[in-house]
GROMACS .gro file of C-alpha atoms in nm:
model
  214
    1MET     CA    1  -3.906   0.124  -0.311
    2GLU     CA    2  -3.932  -0.257  -0.217
    3LEU     CA    3  -4.156  -0.283  -0.495
    4ILE     CA    4  -3.964  -0.069  -0.730
    5LYS     CA    5  -3.650  -0.264  -0.686
    6LYS     CA    6  -3.792  -0.601  -0.756
    7ILE     CA    7  -3.958  -0.493  -1.069
    8LEU     CA    8  -3.633  -0.338  -1.197
    9ARG     CA    9  -3.469  -0.643  -1.107
   10ALA     CA   10  -3.720  -0.802  -1.350
   11ASN     CA   11  -3.530  -0.664  -1.603
   12ARG     CA   12  -3.177  -0.807  -1.612
   13TYR     CA   13  -3.065  -0.467  -1.786
   14THR     CA   14  -3.176  -0.249  -1.476
   15PHE     CA   15  -3.087  -0.525  -1.279
   16VAL     CA   16  -2.721  -0.518  -1.381
   17LEU     CA   17  -2.722  -0.106  -1.270
   18LEU     CA   18  -2.899  -0.145  -1.009
   19GLU     CA   19  -2.678  -0.345  -0.872
   20VAL     CA   20  -2.348  -0.146  -0.987
   21TYR     CA   21  -2.554   0.124  -0.803
   22PHE     CA   22  -2.560  -0.032  -0.515
   23PHE     CA   23  -2.232  -0.114  -0.483
   24SER     CA   24  -2.107   0.167  -0.582
   25LYS     CA   25  -2.305   0.340  -0.317
   26LYS     CA   26  -2.238   0.079  -0.054
   27PHE     CA   27  -1.896   0.008  -0.097
   28LEU     CA   28  -1.670   0.272  -0.309
   29LYS     CA   29  -1.823   0.536  -0.205
   30SER     CA   30  -1.757   0.459   0.206
   31LYS     CA   31  -1.433   0.397   0.057
   32GLY     CA   32  -1.335   0.710  -0.098
   33TRP     CA   33  -1.269   0.549  -0.451
   34GLN     CA   34  -1.482   0.794  -0.654
   35HIS     CA   35  -1.273   1.121  -0.482
   36SER     CA   36  -0.904   0.890  -0.577
   37ARG     CA   37  -1.015   0.771  -0.901
   38PHE     CA   38  -1.116   1.171  -0.988
   39MET     CA   39  -0.835   1.350  -0.826
   40HIS     CA   40  -0.561   1.063  -0.886
   41GLN     CA   41  -0.451   1.018  -0.607
   42PRO     CA   42  -0.521   0.758  -0.282
   43LEU     CA   43  -0.760   0.885  -0.110
   44ASP     CA   44  -1.070   0.777   0.184
   45ALA     CA   45  -1.410   0.930   0.193
   46ASN     CA   46  -1.258   1.262   0.353
   47LYS     CA   47  -1.066   1.311   0.123
   48GLU     CA   48  -0.779   1.132   0.365
   49PRO     CA   49  -0.401   1.037   0.208
   50LEU     CA   50  -0.414   0.645   0.135
   51PRO     CA   51  -0.151   0.403   0.066
   52TRP     CA   52  -0.171   0.286  -0.296
   53PHE     CA   53  -0.272  -0.062  -0.145
   54THR     CA   54  -0.590  -0.324  -0.206
   55TYR     CA   55  -0.859  -0.182   0.078
   56ALA     CA   56  -0.834  -0.532   0.222
   57SER     CA   57  -0.491  -0.505   0.278
   58ILE     CA   58  -0.496  -0.126   0.420
   59TYR     CA   59  -0.779  -0.234   0.683
   60PHE     CA   60  -0.597  -0.533   0.796
   61ILE     CA   61  -0.239  -0.321   0.801
   62GLU     CA   62  -0.409  -0.037   1.000
   63GLN     CA   63  -0.534  -0.250   1.295
   64LYS     CA   64  -0.155  -0.383   1.370
   65LEU     CA   65   0.002  -0.025   1.332
   66LYS     CA   66   0.156   0.064   1.660
   67ARG     CA   67   0.276   0.477   1.769
   68SER     CA   68   0.615   0.262   1.815
   69HIS     CA   69   0.675   0.130   1.470
   70SER     CA   70   0.920   0.237   1.227
   71VAL     CA   71   0.898   0.252   0.848
   72PHE     CA   72   1.139   0.222   0.586
   73GLU     CA   73   0.972   0.313   0.264
   74PHE     CA   74   1.033   0.246  -0.097
   75GLY     CA   75   0.828   0.477  -0.272
   76SER     CA   76   0.703   0.796  -0.096
   77GLY     CA   77   0.354   0.999  -0.143
   78ASN     CA   78   0.047   0.926   0.011
   79SER     CA   79   0.121   0.612   0.201
   80THR     CA   80   0.414   0.823   0.386
   81ARG     CA   81   0.150   1.080   0.491
   82TRP     CA   82  -0.068   0.782   0.589
   83PHE     CA   83   0.165   0.625   0.774
   84SER     CA   84   0.313   0.921   0.933
   85LYS     CA   85  -0.010   0.984   1.175
   86ARG     CA   86  -0.029   0.601   1.343
   87VAL     CA   87   0.375   0.514   1.305
   88LYS     CA   88   0.663   0.652   1.524
   89ASN     CA   89   0.848   0.791   1.195
   90VAL     CA   90   0.889   0.711   0.828
   91VAL     CA   91   1.202   0.763   0.584
   92SER     CA   92   1.077   0.740   0.264
   93VAL     CA   93   1.300   0.707  -0.075
   94GLU     CA   94   1.243   0.808  -0.424
   95HIS     CA   95   1.335   0.779  -0.743
   96ASP     CA   96   1.188   1.008  -0.930
   97THR     CA   97   1.318   1.367  -0.947
   98GLU     CA   98   0.969   1.550  -1.094
   99PHE     CA   99   0.756   1.379  -0.826
  100TYR     CA  100   0.974   1.385  -0.492
  101SER     CA  101   0.986   1.817  -0.613
  102LYS     CA  102   0.653   1.790  -0.652
  103ILE     CA  103   0.559   1.662  -0.304
  104HIS     CA  104   0.852   1.735  -0.098
  105ASP     CA  105   0.731   1.997   0.113
  106THR     CA  106   0.427   1.876   0.174
  107LEU     CA  107   0.604   1.607   0.346
  108ALA     CA  108   0.855   1.777   0.534
  109ILE     CA  109   0.655   1.965   0.722
  110LEU     CA  110   0.585   1.642   0.935
  111PRO     CA  111   0.802   1.620   1.205
  112ASN     CA  112   0.837   1.226   1.190
  113VAL     CA  113   0.915   1.200   0.850
  114GLU     CA  114   1.257   1.176   0.630
  115HIS     CA  115   1.240   1.226   0.277
  116VAL     CA  116   1.520   1.172   0.074
  117PHE     CA  117   1.639   1.117  -0.307
  118ARG     CA  118   1.814   0.920  -0.479
  119ASP     CA  119   1.867   0.778  -0.800
  120LEU     CA  120   1.830   0.422  -0.935
  121GLY     CA  121   2.095   0.218  -1.029
  122GLY     CA  122   2.254   0.152  -0.662
  123ALA     CA  123   2.167   0.472  -0.487
  124TYR     CA  124   1.786   0.409  -0.481
  125SER     CA  125   1.834   0.047  -0.349
  126GLU     CA  126   2.108   0.079  -0.153
  127GLU     CA  127   2.008   0.369   0.093
  128ILE     CA  128   1.847   0.094   0.315
  129LEU     CA  129   2.159  -0.017   0.400
  130LYS     CA  130   2.277   0.237   0.627
  131TYR     CA  131   2.026   0.040   0.903
  132THR     CA  132   2.056  -0.219   1.098
  133ALA     CA  133   1.761  -0.402   1.263
  134MET     CA  134   1.577  -0.042   1.268
  135TYR     CA  135   1.246  -0.097   1.101
  136ASP     CA  136   0.932  -0.306   1.225
  137ILE     CA  137   0.806  -0.290   0.889
  138ILE     CA  138   0.942  -0.199   0.540
  139VAL     CA  139   0.732  -0.150   0.183
  140ILE     CA  140   0.835  -0.229  -0.061
  141ASP     CA  141   0.678  -0.028  -0.398
  142GLY     CA  142   0.883   0.169  -0.573
  143ARG     CA  143   1.181   0.065  -0.898
  144GLU     CA  144   1.442  -0.248  -0.813
  145ARG     CA  145   1.217  -0.412  -0.632
  146ILE     CA  146   1.372  -0.732  -0.605
  147GLN     CA  147   1.750  -0.543  -0.526
  148CYS     CA  148   1.539  -0.345  -0.283
  149ALA     CA  149   1.450  -0.677  -0.156
  150LYS     CA  150   1.754  -0.833  -0.087
  151ASN     CA  151   1.917  -0.481   0.075
  152CYS     CA  152   1.637  -0.454   0.315
  153ILE     CA  153   1.679  -0.823   0.555
  154HIS     CA  154   2.004  -0.641   0.764
  155ALA     CA  155   1.758  -0.340   0.819
  156LEU     CA  156   1.495  -0.526   0.927
  157LYS     CA  157   1.391  -0.628   1.291
  158PRO     CA  158   1.386  -0.994   1.384
  159ASP     CA  159   1.007  -0.975   1.440
  160GLY     CA  160   0.919  -0.716   1.142
  161ILE     CA  161   0.781  -0.772   0.865
  162VAL     CA  162   0.790  -0.632   0.499
  163ILE     CA  163   0.468  -0.456   0.274
  164TRP     CA  164   0.470  -0.536  -0.101
  165ASP     CA  165   0.249  -0.410  -0.376
  166ASN     CA  166   0.166  -0.520  -0.653
  167ALA     CA  167   0.281  -0.820  -0.525
  168ASP     CA  168   0.093  -1.040  -0.871
  169ARG     CA  169   0.334  -0.925  -1.076
  170THR     CA  170   0.564  -1.221  -1.177
  171LYS     CA  171   0.850  -1.041  -1.295
  172TYR     CA  172   0.940  -1.007  -0.941
  173GLN     CA  173   0.912  -1.382  -0.868
  174GLU     CA  174   1.280  -1.397  -0.766
  175GLY     CA  175   1.227  -1.128  -0.530
  176TYR     CA  176   0.917  -1.308  -0.320
  177GLN     CA  177   1.106  -1.679  -0.325
  178PHE     CA  178   1.405  -1.460  -0.229
  179PHE     CA  179   1.204  -1.412   0.131
  180ILE     CA  180   1.022  -1.738   0.069
  181ASN     CA  181   1.381  -1.875   0.131
  182LYS     CA  182   1.484  -1.684   0.410
  183GLY     CA  183   1.163  -1.812   0.640
  184PHE     CA  184   0.959  -1.564   0.583
  185ARG     CA  185   0.567  -1.670   0.498
  186GLN     CA  186   0.352  -1.473   0.249
  187LEU     CA  187  -0.006  -1.318   0.340
  188ASP     CA  188  -0.193  -1.240   0.064
  189PHE     CA  189  -0.484  -0.952  -0.012
  190ARG     CA  190  -0.594  -0.963  -0.365
  191GLY     CA  191  -0.909  -0.744  -0.440
  192ALA     CA  192  -0.972  -0.341  -0.531
  193GLY     CA  193  -0.835  -0.047  -0.442
  194PRO     CA  194  -0.752   0.322  -0.468
  195ILE     CA  195  -0.779   0.498  -0.830
  196SER     CA  196  -0.764   0.172  -1.038
  197HIS     CA  197  -1.074   0.030  -1.214
  198SER     CA  198  -0.846  -0.351  -1.210
  199GLU     CA  199  -0.789  -0.555  -0.892
  200TRP     CA  200  -0.445  -0.647  -0.778
  201GLN     CA  201  -0.207  -0.798  -0.478
  202THR     CA  202  -0.069  -0.652  -0.177
  203SER     CA  203   0.163  -0.916   0.011
  204ILE     CA  204   0.251  -0.943   0.387
  205PHE     CA  205   0.576  -1.122   0.451
  206TYR     CA  206   0.621  -1.222   0.804
  207ARG     CA  207   0.832  -1.473   1.036
  208GLU     CA  208   0.674  -1.663   1.291
  209GLU     CA  209   0.740  -1.447   1.557
  210ASN     CA  210   0.691  -1.106   1.430
  211CYS     CA  211   0.539  -0.770   1.542
  212PHE     CA  212   0.184  -0.767   1.362
  213ASP     CA  213   0.127  -1.131   1.579
  214ILE     CA  214   0.022  -1.286   1.230
   0.00000   0.00000   0.00000
């Protein structure tokens, strides 16, 4: 086998194909990337739901979650199912009528999940204003992200953290700066993730005292 590898690596074309093969086998397959790509939803190697975050951030977040944590999500989906297995409760607000109808029955049977539909233009980003210092984790992964960021502060516990997906998008810079101005630090996880061919960034905003012990 080693001789075959050596021969193949002597040719730059077969070398590239060989490296792609082993990358797929050792990394993508173990992450479940092929499943997620084929089914167009974030899944792991066992076809279980994943958040649509970068793989590096998923690994980090999973090590830090506690059963006592409460989560609020702007944007629902497989992440809702994933969090529900690991934390005390999840409130997830969705703006897309078709997507909400598609997944609501799946989420409604989960005893620790509240799945809410709200229209954009006020109700969606303002849903979190109902709560005060209640959530350990707030996920920003839907629409109206800058306004969601500004509205979520008072609902976050003093040691709470914010997970912001697609935090490499410059159009949300005002939102990132809002957290920085409020004394938050930013921890970035850039790289590959489910479904996509391209890398992106999932970031965690946290204060000095935080529930993830960063």
